[in-house]
Amino acid sequence: MRLVLAIALVLIASPAYAHPPPIGIGGFWGGLLHPYFVTAHVAAIVALGLLVGLQGWGRVTPIAFILALMAGLGLIWLAVVPRYVNEGLLVLAAVYGLLVVLARPLPEPVGIALGVLAGIAVGLDSPPEVLTVREANQMLIGTGLGASLFLVLVIEGASKLTKPWQRIGARIAGSWIAAAAILVLALSFSR
Amino acid sequence: MGGLAHPVFGLDHVVAMVAVGLWGAFLGAPAIVVLPIVFPLVMAAGGVLGILGVPLPGVEIGIAVSAVVLGLMVVFAVRPPLWIAAVLVGIFAIFHGHAHGAELPPGADALAYSAGFVFATGLLHLAGIAIGLLTRWPAGQLIVRTAGGLIACVGVVFLARVG
């Protein structure tokens, strides 16, 4: 159900050309919802969550993701805004999707490295476009909580996919995420 | 929503997508899994060619031929080795992907659009698989092979239009 919800969120997500408060909500709640409304974030987090859940990597990977996310958001707070982070997230989404498709057992350190990359990229790709410092801080805190919760929910859902047809469905979902991410990457580099 | 609707409103795409699922179900495991995974990934490669403006001759013919060939595979219950089925489906996916990629809007909602049409493509595969599962029953065999015949006929009509 969470997988279906996540895919539905990808489909109804608003444009990812910038990072305004989603659906007109600012502050903490806007930040909380932010990862669910930026399509590249949804794709990367859902693909990572599927991968972690299906690999059965345990808690270290999501913790690594959360710590890296905090680091990324901290850099944003220090006004570090690197370029091409959105494209980097799409690359990660494509890689995670392909790893879900392949379904080969991977060692947990690989998962930790992938979690760190995703966490820092999501953090760096979440600059709050609001006017006051106070509201920006609230949005950053909200984004940290929202993205962390999102990943944990997807991992929890994916870890319950134990029947063969459920795991096949997850692999097909991984192929969809990878395909969509590859297409958009090509589009962004063709401009 | 534009991306979701895009493959659904092109009958040539629809019948070919359903045929992929139908043939996958007809072949059984592991083709029932491999074909719906191979198709979107290779379709993305074709889409990249379309986005980058790399010309691919006979795209519309390739799409129409995909419906004819895949439909006939079901009609005649052709059971090639898995790798041949995957290569065949992959070749056709390049044509479908090229057509989608060339029509991908250059706006910022490209990911939502791409996700939409990849999702719709997957749902059409699932529809084909659902129909293909009828082969478990004797009457279902006839229904599935008839569906394959209809798909091939639709492909012939499109082939006559673009040829």
Tab-separated table of C-alpha atoms in Angstrom:
chain	number	residue	atom	x	y	z
A	1	MET	CA	0.000	0.000	0.000
A	2	ARG	CA	2.841	2.358	0.845
A	3	LEU	CA	4.482	1.457	-2.429
A	4	VAL	CA	1.299	2.334	-4.298
A	5	LEU	CA	1.037	5.554	-2.290
A	6	ALA	CA	4.627	6.437	-3.079
A	7	ILE	CA	4.116	5.816	-6.804
A	8	ALA	CA	0.935	7.866	-6.682
A	9	LEU	CA	2.875	10.697	-5.047
A	10	VAL	CA	5.393	10.570	-7.897
A	11	LEU	CA	2.558	10.939	-10.360
A	12	ILE	CA	0.711	13.776	-8.665
A	13	ALA	CA	3.833	15.633	-7.603
A	14	SER	CA	4.103	19.282	-8.500
A	15	PRO	CA	6.829	20.651	-10.780
A	16	ALA	CA	10.371	20.286	-9.497
A	17	TYR	CA	11.776	23.384	-11.128
A	18	ALA	CA	12.274	25.054	-7.759
A	19	HIS	CA	11.565	24.430	-4.140
A	20	PRO	CA	8.679	26.595	-3.103
A	21	PRO	CA	6.624	25.528	-0.108
A	22	PRO	CA	4.457	22.708	-1.476
A	23	ILE	CA	0.737	23.281	-1.869
A	24	GLY	CA	1.168	26.802	-0.543
A	25	ILE	CA	2.266	25.740	2.944
A	26	GLY	CA	5.370	27.335	4.392
A	27	GLY	CA	7.340	26.909	7.604
A	28	PHE	CA	7.755	23.595	9.386
A	29	TRP	CA	4.839	21.866	7.655
A	30	GLY	CA	5.980	23.039	4.243
A	31	GLY	CA	9.408	21.560	4.944
A	32	LEU	CA	7.867	18.352	6.243
A	33	LEU	CA	5.908	17.858	3.011
A	34	HIS	CA	8.735	19.023	0.742
A	35	PRO	CA	10.349	15.587	0.099
A	36	TYR	CA	6.941	14.160	-0.850
A	37	PHE	CA	6.323	16.800	-3.530
A	38	VAL	CA	9.684	17.078	-5.296
A	39	THR	CA	9.693	14.290	-7.834
A	40	ALA	CA	13.470	13.633	-7.814
A	41	HIS	CA	13.350	13.286	-4.007
A	42	VAL	CA	10.416	10.887	-4.184
A	43	ALA	CA	12.141	8.779	-6.844
A	44	ALA	CA	15.456	8.577	-4.943
A	45	ILE	CA	13.904	7.935	-1.531
A	46	VAL	CA	11.419	5.318	-2.778
A	47	ALA	CA	14.135	3.503	-4.751
A	48	LEU	CA	16.545	3.584	-1.787
A	49	GLY	CA	13.799	2.417	0.572
A	50	LEU	CA	12.899	-0.479	-1.731
A	51	LEU	CA	16.554	-1.447	-1.995
A	52	VAL	CA	17.182	-1.329	1.757
A	53	GLY	CA	13.949	-3.168	2.573
A	54	LEU	CA	14.505	-5.904	0.001
A	55	GLN	CA	18.180	-6.351	0.935
A	56	GLY	CA	17.271	-6.538	4.640
A	57	TRP	CA	20.117	-4.203	5.572
A	58	GLY	CA	18.763	-3.256	8.977
A	59	ARG	CA	18.964	0.095	10.703
A	60	VAL	CA	22.470	1.324	9.931
A	61	THR	CA	21.654	2.468	6.381
A	62	PRO	CA	18.654	4.647	7.331
A	63	ILE	CA	20.675	6.093	10.217
A	64	ALA	CA	23.498	6.904	7.771
A	65	PHE	CA	20.918	8.514	5.473
A	66	ILE	CA	19.516	10.632	8.307
A	67	LEU	CA	22.959	11.768	9.485
A	68	ALA	CA	23.996	12.664	5.927
A	69	LEU	CA	20.665	14.436	5.447
A	70	MET	CA	21.370	16.545	8.532
A	71	ALA	CA	24.828	17.345	7.143
A	72	GLY	CA	23.324	18.380	3.803
A	73	LEU	CA	20.702	20.558	5.458
A	74	GLY	CA	23.438	22.031	7.657
A	75	LEU	CA	25.389	23.032	4.561
A	76	ILE	CA	22.251	24.670	3.161
A	77	TRP	CA	21.866	26.511	6.481
A	78	LEU	CA	25.450	27.748	5.958
A	79	ALA	CA	24.307	29.033	2.537
A	80	VAL	CA	26.186	26.376	0.547
A	81	VAL	CA	24.075	25.715	-2.550
A	82	PRO	CA	25.915	23.480	-5.037
A	83	ARG	CA	24.758	23.016	-8.617
A	84	TYR	CA	23.486	19.866	-10.313
A	85	VAL	CA	22.294	18.254	-7.085
A	86	ASN	CA	18.905	17.531	-8.624
A	87	GLU	CA	20.620	15.725	-11.499
A	88	GLY	CA	22.759	13.866	-8.940
A	89	LEU	CA	19.586	12.697	-7.203
A	90	LEU	CA	18.261	11.403	-10.516
A	91	VAL	CA	21.501	9.472	-11.091
A	92	LEU	CA	21.131	7.961	-7.622
A	93	ALA	CA	17.458	7.108	-8.285
A	94	ALA	CA	18.458	5.354	-11.526
A	95	VAL	CA	21.272	3.409	-9.797
A	96	TYR	CA	19.060	2.393	-6.855
A	97	GLY	CA	16.270	1.387	-9.257
A	98	LEU	CA	18.653	-0.795	-11.271
A	99	LEU	CA	19.989	-2.407	-8.089
A	100	VAL	CA	16.384	-3.187	-7.086
A	101	VAL	CA	15.837	-4.780	-10.518
A	102	LEU	CA	19.007	-6.890	-10.285
A	103	ALA	CA	18.077	-8.108	-6.777
A	104	ARG	CA	21.624	-9.333	-6.107
A	105	PRO	CA	22.659	-9.586	-2.438
A	106	LEU	CA	24.957	-6.688	-1.570
A	107	PRO	CA	27.025	-6.128	1.593
A	108	GLU	CA	25.663	-3.634	4.099
A	109	PRO	CA	28.562	-1.148	3.683
A	110	VAL	CA	27.321	-0.619	0.118
A	111	GLY	CA	23.928	0.291	1.537
A	112	ILE	CA	25.519	2.679	4.021
A	113	ALA	CA	27.440	4.425	1.221
A	114	LEU	CA	24.280	4.672	-0.898
A	115	GLY	CA	22.344	6.003	2.095
A	116	VAL	CA	24.970	8.683	2.755
A	117	LEU	CA	24.925	9.803	-0.884
A	118	ALA	CA	21.125	10.017	-0.968
A	119	GLY	CA	20.933	11.792	2.383
A	120	ILE	CA	23.421	14.488	1.515
A	121	ALA	CA	21.897	14.985	-1.947
A	122	VAL	CA	18.342	15.340	-0.591
A	123	GLY	CA	19.616	17.788	2.037
A	124	LEU	CA	21.562	19.882	-0.461
A	125	ASP	CA	18.601	19.900	-2.861
A	126	SER	CA	16.241	21.368	-0.259
A	127	PRO	CA	17.054	25.091	-0.069
A	128	PRO	CA	14.046	26.826	1.499
A	129	GLU	CA	12.796	29.600	-0.765
A	130	VAL	CA	11.190	31.736	1.904
A	131	LEU	CA	11.789	35.272	3.049
A	132	THR	CA	12.637	35.043	6.752
A	133	VAL	CA	15.484	33.206	8.482
A	134	ARG	CA	13.068	31.884	11.097
A	135	GLU	CA	10.796	30.318	8.483
A	136	ALA	CA	13.810	28.939	6.591
A	137	ASN	CA	15.046	27.232	9.772
A	138	GLN	CA	11.594	25.767	10.396
A	139	MET	CA	11.486	24.448	6.823
A	140	LEU	CA	14.919	22.836	7.129
A	141	ILE	CA	13.879	21.058	10.337
A	142	GLY	CA	10.626	19.970	8.695
A	143	THR	CA	12.461	18.682	5.617
A	144	GLY	CA	14.819	16.655	7.798
A	145	LEU	CA	11.929	15.026	9.627
A	146	GLY	CA	9.826	14.541	6.492
A	147	ALA	CA	12.583	12.906	4.435
A	148	SER	CA	13.667	10.672	7.338
A	149	LEU	CA	10.094	9.553	7.983
A	150	PHE	CA	9.529	8.957	4.276
A	151	LEU	CA	12.545	6.651	3.979
A	152	VAL	CA	11.681	4.731	7.144
A	153	LEU	CA	8.092	4.204	5.920
A	154	VAL	CA	9.240	2.886	2.523
A	155	ILE	CA	11.822	0.588	4.156
A	156	GLU	CA	9.186	-0.741	6.536
A	157	GLY	CA	6.800	-1.372	3.641
A	158	ALA	CA	9.461	-2.980	1.441
A	159	SER	CA	10.705	-5.240	4.242
A	160	LYS	CA	7.210	-6.750	4.412
A	161	LEU	CA	7.330	-7.764	0.741
A	162	THR	CA	8.202	-11.395	1.344
A	163	LYS	CA	5.991	-13.234	-1.143
A	164	PRO	CA	7.529	-13.890	-4.586
A	165	TRP	CA	4.911	-11.860	-6.489
A	166	GLN	CA	5.410	-8.930	-4.086
A	167	ARG	CA	9.157	-8.930	-4.677
A	168	ILE	CA	8.537	-9.164	-8.433
A	169	GLY	CA	6.274	-6.101	-8.124
A	170	ALA	CA	9.030	-4.237	-6.281
A	171	ARG	CA	11.550	-5.122	-9.000
A	172	ILE	CA	9.162	-3.897	-11.688
A	173	ALA	CA	8.672	-0.656	-9.687
A	174	GLY	CA	12.478	-0.337	-9.548
A	175	SER	CA	12.648	-0.615	-13.341
A	176	TRP	CA	10.005	2.119	-13.685
A	177	ILE	CA	11.909	4.470	-11.379
A	178	ALA	CA	15.196	3.819	-13.202
A	179	ALA	CA	13.574	4.318	-16.611
A	180	ALA	CA	11.891	7.593	-15.610
A	181	ALA	CA	15.087	8.931	-13.990
A	182	ILE	CA	17.220	8.044	-17.058
A	183	LEU	CA	14.778	9.840	-19.353
A	184	VAL	CA	14.742	13.017	-17.285
A	185	LEU	CA	18.530	12.989	-16.942
A	186	ALA	CA	18.820	12.824	-20.720
A	187	LEU	CA	16.341	15.662	-21.004
A	188	SER	CA	18.196	17.871	-18.529
A	189	PHE	CA	21.561	17.291	-20.227
A	190	SER	CA	20.126	17.865	-23.701
A	191	ARG	CA	19.122	21.451	-22.867
B	1	MET	CA	-1.337	13.282	-15.721
B	2	GLY	CA	-0.266	14.080	-19.280
B	3	GLY	CA	2.429	11.430	-19.076
B	4	LEU	CA	-0.001	8.906	-17.606
B	5	ALA	CA	-2.460	9.515	-20.427
B	6	HIS	CA	0.118	9.607	-23.221
B	7	PRO	CA	0.606	5.871	-23.868
B	8	VAL	CA	-3.074	5.128	-23.219
B	9	PHE	CA	-4.326	7.365	-26.038
B	10	GLY	CA	-2.080	5.856	-28.700
B	11	LEU	CA	-3.731	2.619	-29.777
B	12	ASP	CA	-0.536	1.422	-31.483
B	13	HIS	CA	1.318	1.771	-28.166
B	14	VAL	CA	-1.524	0.255	-26.149
B	15	VAL	CA	-1.804	-2.960	-28.149
B	16	ALA	CA	1.964	-3.492	-28.212
B	17	MET	CA	2.228	-2.944	-24.423
B	18	VAL	CA	-0.635	-5.353	-23.760
B	19	ALA	CA	1.015	-7.848	-26.130
B	20	VAL	CA	4.260	-7.731	-24.097
B	21	GLY	CA	2.350	-8.683	-20.943
B	22	LEU	CA	0.256	-11.219	-22.810
B	23	TRP	CA	3.287	-12.959	-24.290
B	24	GLY	CA	5.121	-12.830	-20.947
B	25	ALA	CA	2.197	-14.550	-19.230
B	26	PHE	CA	1.936	-17.018	-22.097
B	27	LEU	CA	5.623	-17.944	-21.761
B	28	GLY	CA	5.320	-18.215	-17.970
B	29	ALA	CA	8.135	-17.771	-15.433
B	30	PRO	CA	10.661	-16.193	-15.701
B	31	ALA	CA	9.507	-14.383	-18.878
B	32	ILE	CA	6.466	-13.021	-17.033
B	33	VAL	CA	8.921	-11.018	-14.885
B	34	VAL	CA	11.776	-10.418	-17.305
B	35	LEU	CA	9.805	-8.954	-20.211
B	36	PRO	CA	7.993	-6.226	-18.182
B	37	ILE	CA	11.371	-5.279	-16.620
B	38	VAL	CA	13.346	-5.303	-19.870
B	39	PHE	CA	10.793	-3.214	-21.720
B	40	PRO	CA	10.821	0.013	-19.608
B	41	LEU	CA	14.606	-0.045	-19.196
B	42	VAL	CA	15.294	-0.436	-22.924
B	43	MET	CA	12.439	1.973	-23.643
B	44	ALA	CA	14.355	4.534	-21.561
B	45	ALA	CA	17.425	3.972	-23.747
B	46	GLY	CA	15.270	4.583	-26.828
B	47	GLY	CA	13.806	7.630	-25.101
B	48	VAL	CA	17.314	9.019	-24.553
B	49	LEU	CA	17.966	8.698	-28.314
B	50	GLY	CA	14.701	10.531	-29.001
B	51	ILE	CA	15.472	13.297	-26.501
B	52	LEU	CA	18.979	13.776	-27.868
B	53	GLY	CA	17.554	14.029	-31.384
B	54	VAL	CA	19.375	10.936	-32.650
B	55	PRO	CA	17.407	9.935	-35.746
B	56	LEU	CA	15.947	6.450	-35.799
B	57	PRO	CA	14.486	5.498	-39.151
B	58	GLY	CA	11.075	3.884	-39.321
B	59	VAL	CA	9.940	4.557	-35.763
B	60	GLU	CA	6.243	4.385	-36.598
B	61	ILE	CA	6.810	1.293	-38.742
B	62	GLY	CA	8.758	-0.311	-35.875
B	63	ILE	CA	5.888	0.372	-33.465
B	64	ALA	CA	3.322	-1.102	-35.858
B	65	VAL	CA	5.543	-4.122	-36.553
B	66	SER	CA	5.906	-4.674	-32.806
B	67	ALA	CA	2.143	-5.152	-32.508
B	68	VAL	CA	2.085	-7.503	-35.521
B	69	VAL	CA	5.027	-9.639	-34.387
B	70	LEU	CA	4.109	-9.821	-30.703
B	71	GLY	CA	0.483	-10.547	-31.576
B	72	LEU	CA	1.557	-13.368	-33.907
B	73	MET	CA	3.866	-14.784	-31.239
B	74	VAL	CA	0.799	-15.216	-29.038
B	75	VAL	CA	-1.423	-16.515	-31.854
B	76	PHE	CA	1.052	-19.228	-32.816
B	77	ALA	CA	2.118	-19.866	-29.203
B	78	VAL	CA	5.771	-19.311	-30.092
B	79	ARG	CA	8.041	-20.209	-27.179
B	80	PRO	CA	11.605	-19.080	-27.992
B	81	PRO	CA	14.425	-19.126	-25.416
B	82	LEU	CA	14.104	-16.341	-22.861
B	83	TRP	CA	17.014	-14.326	-24.226
B	84	ILE	CA	15.508	-14.254	-27.715
B	85	ALA	CA	12.165	-13.071	-26.320
B	86	ALA	CA	13.950	-10.404	-24.254
B	87	VAL	CA	16.025	-9.196	-27.228
B	88	LEU	CA	12.935	-9.052	-29.450
B	89	VAL	CA	10.949	-7.094	-26.861
B	90	GLY	CA	13.982	-4.868	-26.256
B	91	ILE	CA	14.305	-4.022	-29.969
B	92	PHE	CA	10.651	-2.992	-30.102
B	93	ALA	CA	11.027	-1.031	-26.850
B	94	ILE	CA	13.640	1.173	-28.539
B	95	PHE	CA	11.070	2.304	-31.128
B	96	HIS	CA	8.410	2.981	-28.487
B	97	GLY	CA	10.931	4.800	-26.281
B	98	HIS	CA	12.212	6.911	-29.161
B	99	ALA	CA	8.665	8.044	-29.943
B	100	HIS	CA	7.995	8.887	-26.279
B	101	GLY	CA	11.347	10.632	-25.842
B	102	ALA	CA	10.885	12.797	-28.895
B	103	GLU	CA	7.522	13.936	-27.503
B	104	LEU	CA	8.727	14.511	-23.921
B	105	PRO	CA	7.907	18.100	-22.960
B	106	PRO	CA	11.024	20.155	-22.172
B	107	GLY	CA	9.359	21.605	-19.071
B	108	ALA	CA	10.381	21.118	-15.486
B	109	ASP	CA	7.673	18.532	-14.804
B	110	ALA	CA	9.518	16.085	-17.048
B	111	LEU	CA	10.059	13.596	-14.225
B	112	ALA	CA	6.372	13.536	-13.331
B	113	TYR	CA	5.574	13.156	-17.052
B	114	SER	CA	8.148	10.379	-17.505
B	115	ALA	CA	6.994	8.608	-14.352
B	116	GLY	CA	3.430	8.907	-15.634
B	117	PHE	CA	4.023	7.263	-18.953
B	118	VAL	CA	6.390	4.623	-17.558
B	119	PHE	CA	3.704	3.853	-14.946
B	120	ALA	CA	0.981	3.703	-17.627
B	121	THR	CA	3.175	1.431	-19.748
B	122	GLY	CA	3.637	-0.865	-16.758
B	123	LEU	CA	-0.109	-0.942	-16.105
B	124	LEU	CA	-0.709	-1.941	-19.726
B	125	HIS	CA	1.816	-4.770	-19.289
B	126	LEU	CA	-0.044	-5.852	-16.153
B	127	ALA	CA	-3.320	-5.781	-18.096
B	128	GLY	CA	-1.719	-8.062	-20.679
B	129	ILE	CA	-0.400	-10.369	-17.964
B	130	ALA	CA	-3.874	-10.509	-16.370
B	131	ILE	CA	-5.418	-11.542	-19.696
B	132	GLY	CA	-2.534	-13.930	-20.342
B	133	LEU	CA	-3.151	-15.749	-17.055
B	134	LEU	CA	-6.389	-17.042	-18.585
B	135	THR	CA	-4.229	-19.622	-20.399
B	136	ARG	CA	-4.530	-21.797	-17.305
B	137	TRP	CA	-7.957	-22.808	-18.584
B	138	PRO	CA	-8.615	-24.473	-21.976
B	139	ALA	CA	-11.138	-21.786	-22.972
B	140	GLY	CA	-8.662	-19.151	-21.803
B	141	GLN	CA	-6.101	-20.422	-24.310
B	142	LEU	CA	-8.532	-19.588	-27.096
B	143	ILE	CA	-9.305	-16.163	-25.632
B	144	VAL	CA	-5.627	-15.285	-25.261
B	145	ARG	CA	-4.698	-16.436	-28.762
B	146	THR	CA	-7.689	-14.545	-30.158
B	147	ALA	CA	-6.488	-11.445	-28.298
B	148	GLY	CA	-3.074	-11.961	-29.886
B	149	GLY	CA	-4.762	-12.160	-33.296
B	150	LEU	CA	-6.661	-8.914	-32.680
B	151	ILE	CA	-3.419	-7.201	-31.643
B	152	ALA	CA	-1.704	-8.410	-34.813
B	153	CYS	CA	-4.643	-7.132	-36.895
B	154	VAL	CA	-4.444	-3.695	-35.248
B	155	GLY	CA	-0.719	-3.711	-36.000
B	156	VAL	CA	-1.397	-4.531	-39.665
B	157	VAL	CA	-3.841	-1.594	-39.883
B	158	PHE	CA	-1.219	0.795	-38.445
B	159	LEU	CA	1.431	-0.706	-40.711
B	160	ALA	CA	-0.792	-0.038	-43.744
B	161	ARG	CA	-1.251	3.577	-42.601
B	162	VAL	CA	2.443	4.336	-42.096
B	163	GLY	CA	3.805	2.089	-44.824
